[in-house]
PDB file of C-alpha atoms in Angstrom:
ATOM      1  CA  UNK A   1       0.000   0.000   0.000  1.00 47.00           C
ATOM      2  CA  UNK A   2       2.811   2.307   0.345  1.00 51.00           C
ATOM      3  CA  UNK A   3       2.097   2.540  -3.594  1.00 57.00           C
ATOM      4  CA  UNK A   4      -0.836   4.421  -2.864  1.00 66.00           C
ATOM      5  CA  UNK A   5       0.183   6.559  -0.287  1.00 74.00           C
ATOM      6  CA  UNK A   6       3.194   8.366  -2.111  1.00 81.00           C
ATOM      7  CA  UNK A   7      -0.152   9.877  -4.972  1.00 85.00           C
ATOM      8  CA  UNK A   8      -1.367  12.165  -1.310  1.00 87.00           C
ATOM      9  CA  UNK A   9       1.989  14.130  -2.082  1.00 90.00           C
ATOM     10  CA  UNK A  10       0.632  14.750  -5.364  1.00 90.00           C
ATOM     11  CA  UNK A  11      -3.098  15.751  -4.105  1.00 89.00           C
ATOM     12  CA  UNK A  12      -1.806  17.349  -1.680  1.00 93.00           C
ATOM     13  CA  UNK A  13       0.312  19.442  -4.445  1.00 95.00           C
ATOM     14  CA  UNK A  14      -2.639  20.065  -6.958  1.00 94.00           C
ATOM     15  CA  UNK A  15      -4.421  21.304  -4.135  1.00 96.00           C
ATOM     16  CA  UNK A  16      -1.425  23.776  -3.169  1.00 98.00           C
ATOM     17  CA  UNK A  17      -1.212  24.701  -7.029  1.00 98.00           C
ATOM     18  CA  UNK A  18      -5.071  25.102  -7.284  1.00 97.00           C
ATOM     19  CA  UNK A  19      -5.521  26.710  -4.078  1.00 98.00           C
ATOM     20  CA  UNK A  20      -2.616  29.358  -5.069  1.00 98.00           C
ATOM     21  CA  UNK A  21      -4.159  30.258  -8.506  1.00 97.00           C
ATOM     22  CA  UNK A  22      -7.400  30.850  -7.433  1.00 98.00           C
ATOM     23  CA  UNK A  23      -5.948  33.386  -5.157  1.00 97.00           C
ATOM     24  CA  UNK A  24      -4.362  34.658  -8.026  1.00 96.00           C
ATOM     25  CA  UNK A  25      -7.686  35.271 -10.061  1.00 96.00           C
ATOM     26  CA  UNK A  26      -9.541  36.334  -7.088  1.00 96.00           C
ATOM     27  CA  UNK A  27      -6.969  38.997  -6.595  1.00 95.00           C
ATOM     28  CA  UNK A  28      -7.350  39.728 -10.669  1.00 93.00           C
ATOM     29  CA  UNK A  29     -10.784  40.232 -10.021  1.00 91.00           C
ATOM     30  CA  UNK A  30     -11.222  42.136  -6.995  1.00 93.00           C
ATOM     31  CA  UNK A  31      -8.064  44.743  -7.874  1.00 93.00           C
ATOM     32  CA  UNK A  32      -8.615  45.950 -11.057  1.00 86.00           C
ATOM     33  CA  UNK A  33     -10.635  48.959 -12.204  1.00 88.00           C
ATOM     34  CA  UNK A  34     -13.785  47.781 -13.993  1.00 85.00           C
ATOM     35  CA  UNK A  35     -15.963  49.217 -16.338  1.00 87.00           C
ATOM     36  CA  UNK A  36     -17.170  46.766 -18.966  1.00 87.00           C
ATOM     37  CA  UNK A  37     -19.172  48.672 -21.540  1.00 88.00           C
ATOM     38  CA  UNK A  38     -20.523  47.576 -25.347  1.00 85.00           C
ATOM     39  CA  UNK A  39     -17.589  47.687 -26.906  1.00 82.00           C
ATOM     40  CA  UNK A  40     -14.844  46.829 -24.922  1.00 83.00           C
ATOM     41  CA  UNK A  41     -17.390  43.301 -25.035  1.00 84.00           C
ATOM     42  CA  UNK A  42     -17.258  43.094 -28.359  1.00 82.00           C
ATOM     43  CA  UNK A  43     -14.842  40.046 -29.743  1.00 80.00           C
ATOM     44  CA  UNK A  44     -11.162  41.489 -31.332  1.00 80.00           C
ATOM     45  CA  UNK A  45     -10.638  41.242 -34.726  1.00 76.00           C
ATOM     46  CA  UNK A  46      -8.089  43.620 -35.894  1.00 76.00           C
ATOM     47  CA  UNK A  47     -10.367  46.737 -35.013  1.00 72.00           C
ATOM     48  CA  UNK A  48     -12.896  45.972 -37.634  1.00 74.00           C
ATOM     49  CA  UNK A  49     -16.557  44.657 -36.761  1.00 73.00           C
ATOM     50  CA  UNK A  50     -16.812  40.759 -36.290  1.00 72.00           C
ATOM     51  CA  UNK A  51     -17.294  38.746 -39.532  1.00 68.00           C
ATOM     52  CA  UNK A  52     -19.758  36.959 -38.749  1.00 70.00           C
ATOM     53  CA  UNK A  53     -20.674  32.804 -38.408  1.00 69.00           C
ATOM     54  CA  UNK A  54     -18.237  30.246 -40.055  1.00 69.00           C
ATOM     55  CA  UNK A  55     -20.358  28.068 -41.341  1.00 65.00           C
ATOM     56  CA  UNK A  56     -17.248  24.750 -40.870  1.00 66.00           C
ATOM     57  CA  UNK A  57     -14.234  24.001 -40.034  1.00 73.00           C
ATOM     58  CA  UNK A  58     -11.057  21.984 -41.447  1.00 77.00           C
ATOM     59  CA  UNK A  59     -11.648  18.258 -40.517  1.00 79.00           C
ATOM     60  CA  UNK A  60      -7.708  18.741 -40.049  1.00 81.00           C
ATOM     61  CA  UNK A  61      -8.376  18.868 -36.313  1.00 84.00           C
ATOM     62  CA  UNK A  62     -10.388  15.822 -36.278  1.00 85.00           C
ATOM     63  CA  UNK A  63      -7.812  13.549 -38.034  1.00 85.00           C
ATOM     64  CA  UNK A  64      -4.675  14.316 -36.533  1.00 87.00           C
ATOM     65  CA  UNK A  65      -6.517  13.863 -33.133  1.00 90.00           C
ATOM     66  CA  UNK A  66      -7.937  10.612 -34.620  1.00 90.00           C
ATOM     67  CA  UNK A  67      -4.080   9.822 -35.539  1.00 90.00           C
ATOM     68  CA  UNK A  68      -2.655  10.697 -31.938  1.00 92.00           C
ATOM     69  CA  UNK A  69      -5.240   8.540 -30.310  1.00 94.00           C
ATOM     70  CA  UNK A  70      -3.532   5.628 -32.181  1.00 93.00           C
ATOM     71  CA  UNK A  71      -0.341   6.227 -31.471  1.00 93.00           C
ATOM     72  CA  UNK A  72      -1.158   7.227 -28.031  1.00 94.00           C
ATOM     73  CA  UNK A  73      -2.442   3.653 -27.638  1.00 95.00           C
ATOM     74  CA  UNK A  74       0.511   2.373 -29.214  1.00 95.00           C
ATOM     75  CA  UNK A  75       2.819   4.135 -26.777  1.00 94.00           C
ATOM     76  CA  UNK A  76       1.039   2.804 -23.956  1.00 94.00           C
ATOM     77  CA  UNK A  77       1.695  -0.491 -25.414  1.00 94.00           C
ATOM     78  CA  UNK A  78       5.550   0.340 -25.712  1.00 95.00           C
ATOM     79  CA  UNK A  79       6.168   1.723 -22.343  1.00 94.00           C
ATOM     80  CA  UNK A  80       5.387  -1.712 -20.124  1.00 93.00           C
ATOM     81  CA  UNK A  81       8.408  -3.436 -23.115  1.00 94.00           C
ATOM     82  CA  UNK A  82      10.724  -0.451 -22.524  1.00 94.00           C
ATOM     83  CA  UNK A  83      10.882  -1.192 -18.893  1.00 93.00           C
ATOM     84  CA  UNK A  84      11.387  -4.903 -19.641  1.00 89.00           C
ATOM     85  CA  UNK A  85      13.824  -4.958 -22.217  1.00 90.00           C
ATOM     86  CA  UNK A  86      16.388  -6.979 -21.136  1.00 90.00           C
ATOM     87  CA  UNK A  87      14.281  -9.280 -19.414  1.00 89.00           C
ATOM     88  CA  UNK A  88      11.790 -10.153 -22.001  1.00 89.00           C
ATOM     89  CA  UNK A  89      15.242 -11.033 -24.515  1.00 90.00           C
ATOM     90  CA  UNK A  90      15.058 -11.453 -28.136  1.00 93.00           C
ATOM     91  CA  UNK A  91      11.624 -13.122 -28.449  1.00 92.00           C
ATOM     92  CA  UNK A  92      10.567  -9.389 -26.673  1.00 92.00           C
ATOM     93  CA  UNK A  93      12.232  -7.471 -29.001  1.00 94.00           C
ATOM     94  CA  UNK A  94      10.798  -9.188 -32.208  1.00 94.00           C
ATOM     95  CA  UNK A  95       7.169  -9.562 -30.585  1.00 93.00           C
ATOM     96  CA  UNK A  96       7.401  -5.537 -29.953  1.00 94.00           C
ATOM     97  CA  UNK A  97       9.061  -5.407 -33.384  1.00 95.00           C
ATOM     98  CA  UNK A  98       5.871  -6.868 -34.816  1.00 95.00           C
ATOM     99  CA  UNK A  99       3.394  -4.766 -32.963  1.00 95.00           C
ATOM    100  CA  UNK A 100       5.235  -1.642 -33.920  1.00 96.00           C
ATOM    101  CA  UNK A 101       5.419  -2.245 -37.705  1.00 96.00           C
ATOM    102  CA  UNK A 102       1.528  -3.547 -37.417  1.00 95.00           C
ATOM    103  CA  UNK A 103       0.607  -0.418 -35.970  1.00 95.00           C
ATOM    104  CA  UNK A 104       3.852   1.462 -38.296  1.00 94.00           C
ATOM    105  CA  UNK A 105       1.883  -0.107 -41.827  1.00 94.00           C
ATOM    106  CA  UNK A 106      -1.282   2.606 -40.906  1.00 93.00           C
ATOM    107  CA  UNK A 107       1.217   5.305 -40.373  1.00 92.00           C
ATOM    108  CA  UNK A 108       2.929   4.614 -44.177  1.00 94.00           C
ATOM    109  CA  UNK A 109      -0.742   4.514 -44.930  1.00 92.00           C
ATOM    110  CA  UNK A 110      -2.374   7.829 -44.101  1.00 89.00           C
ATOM    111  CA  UNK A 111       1.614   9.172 -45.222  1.00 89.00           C
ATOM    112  CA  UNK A 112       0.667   7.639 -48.491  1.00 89.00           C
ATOM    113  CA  UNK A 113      -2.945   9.029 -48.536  1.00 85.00           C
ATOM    114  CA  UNK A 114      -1.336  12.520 -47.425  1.00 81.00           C
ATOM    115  CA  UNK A 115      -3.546  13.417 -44.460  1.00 79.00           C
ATOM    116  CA  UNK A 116      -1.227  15.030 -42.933  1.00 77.00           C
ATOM    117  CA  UNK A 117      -0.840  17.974 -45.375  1.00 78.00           C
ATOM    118  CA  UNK A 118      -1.739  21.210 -44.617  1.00 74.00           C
ATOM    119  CA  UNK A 119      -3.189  23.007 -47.337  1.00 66.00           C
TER     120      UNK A 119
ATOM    121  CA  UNK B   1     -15.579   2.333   3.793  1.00 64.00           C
ATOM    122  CA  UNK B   2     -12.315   4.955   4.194  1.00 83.00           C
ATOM    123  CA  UNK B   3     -13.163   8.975   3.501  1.00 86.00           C
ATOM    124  CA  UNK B   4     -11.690   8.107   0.206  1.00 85.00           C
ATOM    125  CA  UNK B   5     -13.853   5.450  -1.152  1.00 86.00           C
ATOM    126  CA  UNK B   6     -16.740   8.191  -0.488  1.00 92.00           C
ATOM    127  CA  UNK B   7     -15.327  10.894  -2.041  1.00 93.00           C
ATOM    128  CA  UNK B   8     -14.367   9.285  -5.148  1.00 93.00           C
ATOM    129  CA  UNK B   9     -17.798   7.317  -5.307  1.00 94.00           C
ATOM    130  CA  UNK B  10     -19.959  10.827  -4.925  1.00 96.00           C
ATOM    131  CA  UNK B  11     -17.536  12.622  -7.567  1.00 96.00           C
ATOM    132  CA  UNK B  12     -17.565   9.210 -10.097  1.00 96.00           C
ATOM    133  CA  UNK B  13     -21.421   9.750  -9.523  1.00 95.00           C
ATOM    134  CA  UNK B  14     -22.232  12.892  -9.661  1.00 96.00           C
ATOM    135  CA  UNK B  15     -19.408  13.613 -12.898  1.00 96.00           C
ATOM    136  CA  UNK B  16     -21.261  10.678 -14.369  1.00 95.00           C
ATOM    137  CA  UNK B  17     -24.454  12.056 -13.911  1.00 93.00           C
ATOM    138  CA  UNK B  18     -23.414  15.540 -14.975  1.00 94.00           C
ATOM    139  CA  UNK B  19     -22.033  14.155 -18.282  1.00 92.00           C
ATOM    140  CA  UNK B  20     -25.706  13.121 -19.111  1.00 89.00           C
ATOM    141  CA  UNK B  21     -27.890  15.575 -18.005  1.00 87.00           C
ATOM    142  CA  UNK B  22     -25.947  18.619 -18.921  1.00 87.00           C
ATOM    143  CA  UNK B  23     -27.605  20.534 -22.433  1.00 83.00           C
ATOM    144  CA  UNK B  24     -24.414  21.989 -23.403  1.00 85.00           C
ATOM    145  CA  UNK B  25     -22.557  19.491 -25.108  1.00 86.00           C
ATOM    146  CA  UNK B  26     -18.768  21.287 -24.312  1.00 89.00           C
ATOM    147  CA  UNK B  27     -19.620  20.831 -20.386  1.00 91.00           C
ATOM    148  CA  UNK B  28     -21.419  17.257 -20.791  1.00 91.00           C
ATOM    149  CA  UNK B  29     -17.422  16.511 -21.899  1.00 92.00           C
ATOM    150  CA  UNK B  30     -15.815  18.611 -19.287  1.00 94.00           C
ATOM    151  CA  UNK B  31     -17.847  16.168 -16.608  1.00 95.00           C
ATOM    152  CA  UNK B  32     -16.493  12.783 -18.533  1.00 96.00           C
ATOM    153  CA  UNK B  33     -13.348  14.272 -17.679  1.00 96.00           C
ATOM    154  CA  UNK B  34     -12.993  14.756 -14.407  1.00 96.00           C
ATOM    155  CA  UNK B  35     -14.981  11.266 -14.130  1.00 97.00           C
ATOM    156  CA  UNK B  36     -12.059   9.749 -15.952  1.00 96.00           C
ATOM    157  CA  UNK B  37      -9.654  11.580 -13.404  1.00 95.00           C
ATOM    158  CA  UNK B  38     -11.425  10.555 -10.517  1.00 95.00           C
ATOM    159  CA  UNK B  39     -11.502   7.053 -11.773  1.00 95.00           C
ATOM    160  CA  UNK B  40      -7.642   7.195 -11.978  1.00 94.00           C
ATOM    161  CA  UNK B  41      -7.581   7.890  -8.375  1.00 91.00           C
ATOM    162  CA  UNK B  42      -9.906   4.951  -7.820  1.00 91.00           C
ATOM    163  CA  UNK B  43      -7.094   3.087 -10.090  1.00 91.00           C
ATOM    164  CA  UNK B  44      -4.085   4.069  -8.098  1.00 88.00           C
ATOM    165  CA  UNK B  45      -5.663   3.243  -4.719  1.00 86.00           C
ATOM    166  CA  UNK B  46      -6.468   0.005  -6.182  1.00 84.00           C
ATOM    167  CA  UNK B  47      -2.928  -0.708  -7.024  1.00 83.00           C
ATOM    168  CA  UNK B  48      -3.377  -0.353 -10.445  1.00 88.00           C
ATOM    169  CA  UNK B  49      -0.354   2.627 -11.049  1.00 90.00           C
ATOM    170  CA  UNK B  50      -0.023   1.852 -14.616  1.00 92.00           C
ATOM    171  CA  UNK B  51      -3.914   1.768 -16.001  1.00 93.00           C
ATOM    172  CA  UNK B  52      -4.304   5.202 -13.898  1.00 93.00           C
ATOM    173  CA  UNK B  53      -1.535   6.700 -15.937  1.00 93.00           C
ATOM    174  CA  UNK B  54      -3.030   5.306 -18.906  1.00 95.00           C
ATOM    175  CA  UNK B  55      -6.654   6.530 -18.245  1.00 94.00           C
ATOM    176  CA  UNK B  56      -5.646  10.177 -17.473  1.00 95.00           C
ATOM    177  CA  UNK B  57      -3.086  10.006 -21.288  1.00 95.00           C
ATOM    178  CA  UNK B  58      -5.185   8.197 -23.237  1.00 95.00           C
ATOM    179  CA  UNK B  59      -8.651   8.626 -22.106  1.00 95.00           C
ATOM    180  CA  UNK B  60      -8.635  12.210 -20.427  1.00 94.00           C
ATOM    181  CA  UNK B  61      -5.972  13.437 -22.703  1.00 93.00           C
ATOM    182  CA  UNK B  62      -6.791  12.116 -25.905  1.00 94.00           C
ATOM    183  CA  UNK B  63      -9.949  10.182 -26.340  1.00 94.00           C
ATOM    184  CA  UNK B  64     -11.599  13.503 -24.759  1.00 94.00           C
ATOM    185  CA  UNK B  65      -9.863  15.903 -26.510  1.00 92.00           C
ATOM    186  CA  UNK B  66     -10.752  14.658 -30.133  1.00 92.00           C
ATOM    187  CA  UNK B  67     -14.899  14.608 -28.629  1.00 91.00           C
ATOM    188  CA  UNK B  68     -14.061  18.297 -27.690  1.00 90.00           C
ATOM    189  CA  UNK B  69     -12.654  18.719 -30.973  1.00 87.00           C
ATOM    190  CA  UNK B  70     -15.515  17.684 -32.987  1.00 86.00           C
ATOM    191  CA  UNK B  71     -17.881  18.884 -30.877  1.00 85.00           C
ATOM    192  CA  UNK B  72     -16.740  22.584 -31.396  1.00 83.00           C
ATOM    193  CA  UNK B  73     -15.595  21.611 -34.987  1.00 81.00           C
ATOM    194  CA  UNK B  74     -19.628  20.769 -35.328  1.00 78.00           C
ATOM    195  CA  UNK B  75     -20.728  24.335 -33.321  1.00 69.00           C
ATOM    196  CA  UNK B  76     -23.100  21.502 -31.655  1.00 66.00           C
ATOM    197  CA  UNK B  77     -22.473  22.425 -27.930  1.00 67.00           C
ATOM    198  CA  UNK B  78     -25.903  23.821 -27.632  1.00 70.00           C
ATOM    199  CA  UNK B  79     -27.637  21.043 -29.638  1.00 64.00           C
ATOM    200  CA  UNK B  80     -29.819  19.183 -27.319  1.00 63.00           C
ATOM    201  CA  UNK B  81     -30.027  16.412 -29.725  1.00 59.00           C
ATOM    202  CA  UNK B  82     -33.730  15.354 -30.097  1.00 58.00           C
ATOM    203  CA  UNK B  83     -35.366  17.462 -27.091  1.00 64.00           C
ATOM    204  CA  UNK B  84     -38.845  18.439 -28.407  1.00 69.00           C
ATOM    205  CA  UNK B  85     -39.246  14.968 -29.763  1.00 72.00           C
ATOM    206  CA  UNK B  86     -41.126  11.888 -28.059  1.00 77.00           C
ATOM    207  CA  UNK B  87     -40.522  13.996 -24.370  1.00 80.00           C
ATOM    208  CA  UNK B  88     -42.521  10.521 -22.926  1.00 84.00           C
ATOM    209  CA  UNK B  89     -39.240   8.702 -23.509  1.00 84.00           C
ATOM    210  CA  UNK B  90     -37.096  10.879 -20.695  1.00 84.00           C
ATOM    211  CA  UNK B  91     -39.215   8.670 -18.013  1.00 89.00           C
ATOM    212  CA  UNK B  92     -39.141   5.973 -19.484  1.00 92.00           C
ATOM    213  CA  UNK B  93     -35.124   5.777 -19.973  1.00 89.00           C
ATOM    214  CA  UNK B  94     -34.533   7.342 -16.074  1.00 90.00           C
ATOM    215  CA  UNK B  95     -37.183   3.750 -14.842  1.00 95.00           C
ATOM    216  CA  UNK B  96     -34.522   1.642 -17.278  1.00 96.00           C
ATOM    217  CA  UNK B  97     -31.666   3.200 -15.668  1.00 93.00           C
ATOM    218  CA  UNK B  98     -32.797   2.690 -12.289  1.00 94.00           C
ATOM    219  CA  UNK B  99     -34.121  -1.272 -13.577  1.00 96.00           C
ATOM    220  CA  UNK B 100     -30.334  -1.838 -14.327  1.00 95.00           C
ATOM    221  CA  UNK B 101     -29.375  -0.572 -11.204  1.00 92.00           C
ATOM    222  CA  UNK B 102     -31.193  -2.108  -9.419  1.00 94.00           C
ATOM    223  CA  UNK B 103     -30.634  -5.355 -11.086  1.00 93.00           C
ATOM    224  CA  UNK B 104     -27.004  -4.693 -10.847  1.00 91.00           C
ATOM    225  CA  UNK B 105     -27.117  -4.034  -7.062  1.00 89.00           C
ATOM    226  CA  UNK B 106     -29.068  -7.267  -6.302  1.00 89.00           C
ATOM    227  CA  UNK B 107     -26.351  -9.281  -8.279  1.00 87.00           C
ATOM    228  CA  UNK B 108     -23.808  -7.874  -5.831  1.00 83.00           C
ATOM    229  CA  UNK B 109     -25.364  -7.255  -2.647  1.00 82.00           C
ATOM    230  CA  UNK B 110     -24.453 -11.079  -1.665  1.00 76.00           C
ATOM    231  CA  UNK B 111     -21.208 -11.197  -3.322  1.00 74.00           C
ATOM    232  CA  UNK B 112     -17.858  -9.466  -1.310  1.00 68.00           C
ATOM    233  CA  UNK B 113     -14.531  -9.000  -3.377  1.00 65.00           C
ATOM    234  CA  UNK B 114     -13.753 -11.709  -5.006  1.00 63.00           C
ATOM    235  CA  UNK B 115      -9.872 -11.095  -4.716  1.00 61.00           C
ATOM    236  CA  UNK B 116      -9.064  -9.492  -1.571  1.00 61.00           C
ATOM    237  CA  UNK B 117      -6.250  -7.190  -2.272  1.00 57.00           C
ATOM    238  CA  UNK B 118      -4.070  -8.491   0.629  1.00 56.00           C
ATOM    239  CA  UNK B 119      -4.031 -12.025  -1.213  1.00 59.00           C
ATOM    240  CA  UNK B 120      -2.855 -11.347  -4.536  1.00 62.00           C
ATOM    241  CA  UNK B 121       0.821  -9.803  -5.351  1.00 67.00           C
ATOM    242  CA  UNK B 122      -0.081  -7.195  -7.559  1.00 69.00           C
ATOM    243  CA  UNK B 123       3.440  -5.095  -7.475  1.00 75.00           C
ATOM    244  CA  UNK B 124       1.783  -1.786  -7.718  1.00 76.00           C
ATOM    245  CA  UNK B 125       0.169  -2.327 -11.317  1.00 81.00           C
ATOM    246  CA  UNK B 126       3.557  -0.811 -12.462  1.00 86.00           C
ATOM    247  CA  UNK B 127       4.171  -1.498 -16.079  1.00 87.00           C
ATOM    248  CA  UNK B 128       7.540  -3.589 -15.581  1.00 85.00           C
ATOM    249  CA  UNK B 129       5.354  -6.709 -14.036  1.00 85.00           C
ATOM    250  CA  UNK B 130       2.470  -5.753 -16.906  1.00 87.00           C
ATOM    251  CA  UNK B 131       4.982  -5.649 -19.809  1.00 88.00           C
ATOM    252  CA  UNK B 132       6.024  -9.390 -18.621  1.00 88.00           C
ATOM    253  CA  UNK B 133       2.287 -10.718 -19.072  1.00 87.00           C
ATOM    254  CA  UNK B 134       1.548  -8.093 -22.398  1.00 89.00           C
ATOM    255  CA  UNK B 135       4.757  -9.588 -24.342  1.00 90.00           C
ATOM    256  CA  UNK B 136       4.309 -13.345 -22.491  1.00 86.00           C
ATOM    257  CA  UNK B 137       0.928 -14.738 -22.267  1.00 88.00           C
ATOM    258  CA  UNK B 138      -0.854 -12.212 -24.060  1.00 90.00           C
ATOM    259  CA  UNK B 139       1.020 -11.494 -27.120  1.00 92.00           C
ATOM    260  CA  UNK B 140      -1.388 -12.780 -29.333  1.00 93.00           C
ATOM    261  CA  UNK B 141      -3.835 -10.191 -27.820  1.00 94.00           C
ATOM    262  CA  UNK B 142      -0.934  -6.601 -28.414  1.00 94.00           C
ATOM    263  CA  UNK B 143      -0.598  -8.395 -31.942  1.00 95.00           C
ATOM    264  CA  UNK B 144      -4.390  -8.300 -32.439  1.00 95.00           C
ATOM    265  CA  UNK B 145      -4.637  -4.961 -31.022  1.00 95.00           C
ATOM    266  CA  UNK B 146      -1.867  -3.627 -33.118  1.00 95.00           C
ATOM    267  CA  UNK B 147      -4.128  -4.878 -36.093  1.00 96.00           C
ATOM    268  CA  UNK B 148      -7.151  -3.126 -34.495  1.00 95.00           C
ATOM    269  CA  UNK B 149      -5.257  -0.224 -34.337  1.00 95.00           C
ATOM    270  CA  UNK B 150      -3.698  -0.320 -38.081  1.00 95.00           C
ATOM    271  CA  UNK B 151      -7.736  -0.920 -39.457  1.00 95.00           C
ATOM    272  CA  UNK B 152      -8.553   2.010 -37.195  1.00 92.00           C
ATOM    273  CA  UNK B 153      -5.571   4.052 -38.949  1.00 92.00           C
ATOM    274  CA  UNK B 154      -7.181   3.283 -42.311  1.00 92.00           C
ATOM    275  CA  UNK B 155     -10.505   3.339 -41.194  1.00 90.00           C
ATOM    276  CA  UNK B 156     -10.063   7.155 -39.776  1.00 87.00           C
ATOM    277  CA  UNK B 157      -8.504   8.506 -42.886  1.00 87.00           C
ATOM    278  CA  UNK B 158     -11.027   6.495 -45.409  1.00 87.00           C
ATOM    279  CA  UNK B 159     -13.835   7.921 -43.949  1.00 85.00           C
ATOM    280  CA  UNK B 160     -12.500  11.709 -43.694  1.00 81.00           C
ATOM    281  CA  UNK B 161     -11.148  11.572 -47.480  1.00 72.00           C
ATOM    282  CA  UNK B 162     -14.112  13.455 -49.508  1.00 63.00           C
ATOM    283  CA  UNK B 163     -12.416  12.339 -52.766  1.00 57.00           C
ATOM    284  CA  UNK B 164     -12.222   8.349 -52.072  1.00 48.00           C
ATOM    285  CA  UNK B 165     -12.466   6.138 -55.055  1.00 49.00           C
ATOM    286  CA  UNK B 166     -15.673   4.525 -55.110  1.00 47.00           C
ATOM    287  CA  UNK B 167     -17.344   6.872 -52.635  1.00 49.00           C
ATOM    288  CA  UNK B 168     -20.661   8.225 -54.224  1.00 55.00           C
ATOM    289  CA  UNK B 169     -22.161  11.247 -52.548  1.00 59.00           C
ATOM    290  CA  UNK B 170     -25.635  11.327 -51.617  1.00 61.00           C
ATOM    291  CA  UNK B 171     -27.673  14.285 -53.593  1.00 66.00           C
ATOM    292  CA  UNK B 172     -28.325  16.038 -50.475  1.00 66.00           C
ATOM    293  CA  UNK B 173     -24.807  16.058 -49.612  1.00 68.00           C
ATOM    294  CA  UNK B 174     -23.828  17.574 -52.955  1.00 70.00           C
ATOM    295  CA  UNK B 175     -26.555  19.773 -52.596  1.00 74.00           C
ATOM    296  CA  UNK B 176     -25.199  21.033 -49.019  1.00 71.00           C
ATOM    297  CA  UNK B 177     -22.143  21.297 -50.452  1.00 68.00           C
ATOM    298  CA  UNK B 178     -22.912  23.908 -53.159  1.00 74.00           C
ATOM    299  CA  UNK B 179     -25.146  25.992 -50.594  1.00 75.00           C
ATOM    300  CA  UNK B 180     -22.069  26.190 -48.434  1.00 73.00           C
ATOM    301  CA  UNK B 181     -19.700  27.321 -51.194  1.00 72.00           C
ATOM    302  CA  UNK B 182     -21.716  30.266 -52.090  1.00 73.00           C
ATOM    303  CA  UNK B 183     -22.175  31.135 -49.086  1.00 69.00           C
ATOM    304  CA  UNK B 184     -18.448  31.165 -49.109  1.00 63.00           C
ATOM    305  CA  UNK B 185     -19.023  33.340 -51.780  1.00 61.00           C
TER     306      UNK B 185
END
């Protein structure tokens, strides 16, 4: 159990770091000179009036956080070998070798396909 | 029952709960989480270190940061999908909840854990032990996954391509699709 009690440090931490930066915007917000009025509301865009609505937006976003939820996964699968290296000897390394190029072959793919371009 | 196991069971509950009942999309995902952060506690002080770590990357970190994304790629925070229709169904989904529950409860209330902690060596969940059992006995399941992972690869950038050979566009779509470049326009 002494596992478990080493993660109160790091409660007891965020709580420190939390604690100190909502002092910090409490002390924004109570200090400063305030006058909101219609304009100073309005959203920035280079001094000129909003543009209006965009009516959508690059699927860009969507794919390359599509991609780094694969890989993600794939690291997680990587880290518990890393540790084990030496132990796990050459039938290990060629099992890991295998997962990485099965997981490597979608990566050549969507290279291929050129999803990662931006343009 | 420590203090902990109530805290973290009131804020897996109540995050939970948020996640379904808010309207606004953005903070229906902000509630899933901080239930996946709290369940990473709940992970830790079950001595699983390494599944924690791996729920707060990949779950909190990346799974819920490509919902976000779409979400706000989709302006459909505020969509309250399907709210004026069939309103007799809200009831009727909170009794089926409660059914499975219930159900759920009665199939535990006799049963205590099954694997007391104190019997089995569990090493802290840290990956070294893991990686001994992922690359040993269950090899055959990473090399599966790996294949999962390479079809969901494909599978991700297939159904993003517009211009894919053999995809035919429905009219409407077309249709959309001209509206939206004039109004480029």
């Amino acid at each position: 159990m002494q596992a478990t009690t080493e993660y109160i440090n790091i409660l007891i931490y965020l709580g420190i770091a939390a604690g100190i930066g909502v002092v910090m915007l409490v002390l924004g917000a109570l200090l400063g000179p305030r006058k909101p009025s219609p304009t100073k509301l309005m959203p920035y865009e280079s001094g000129n009036d909003p543009a209006g609505e965009v009516h959508r937006l690059p699927v860009h976003f969507y794919v390359v956080a599509m991609l780094f939820i694969i890989f993600d996964v794939e690291v997680a699968f990587l880290w518990p070998y890393a540790v084990n290296a030496g132990k796990l000897g050459i039938a290990g390394f060629w099992a890991v070798t295998a997962f990485t190029l099965i997981v490597l072959a979608g990566f050549v793919y969507e290279w291929k396909k050129g999803v990662m371009k931006w343009d | 029952m420590s203090a902990f196991d109530l805290i973290a069971g009131v804020l897996l509950i109540a995050s939970a709960l948020a996640a379904v009942t808010l309207k606004n999309a953005v903070h229906a995902g902000l509630a899933l989480v901080g239930n996946f952060l709290v369940l990473a506690t709940v992970y830790f002080a079950l001595e699983a270190q390494f599944l924690g770590w791996i729920q707060i990357i990949v779950y909190a970190g990346a799974v819920m940061v490509l919902f976000l994304f779409v979400i706000m790629l989709l302006f459909d925070a505020k969509a309250d999908v399907g709210a004026g229709r069939m309103p007799w169904m809200r009831p009727i989904a909170a009794a089926l909840a409660a059914v499975f529950f219930l159900a759920l409860a009665y199939a535990f209330s006799g049963v205590g854990p099954v694997h007391p902690l104190a019997e089995i060596k569990l090493a802290g969940g840290l990956p070294g032990p893991l990686g001994q059992l992922l690359y040993g006995p269950w090899l055959y399941v990473v090399l599966l996954i790996a294949v999962l992972l390479f079809a969901a690869t494909v599978a991700a950038v297939v159904l993003v391509q517009p211009g894919v050979r053999g995809a035919r566009k429905k009219p409407q779509v077309l249709e959309r699709e001209r509206e939206l470049e004039e109004v480029d326009r």
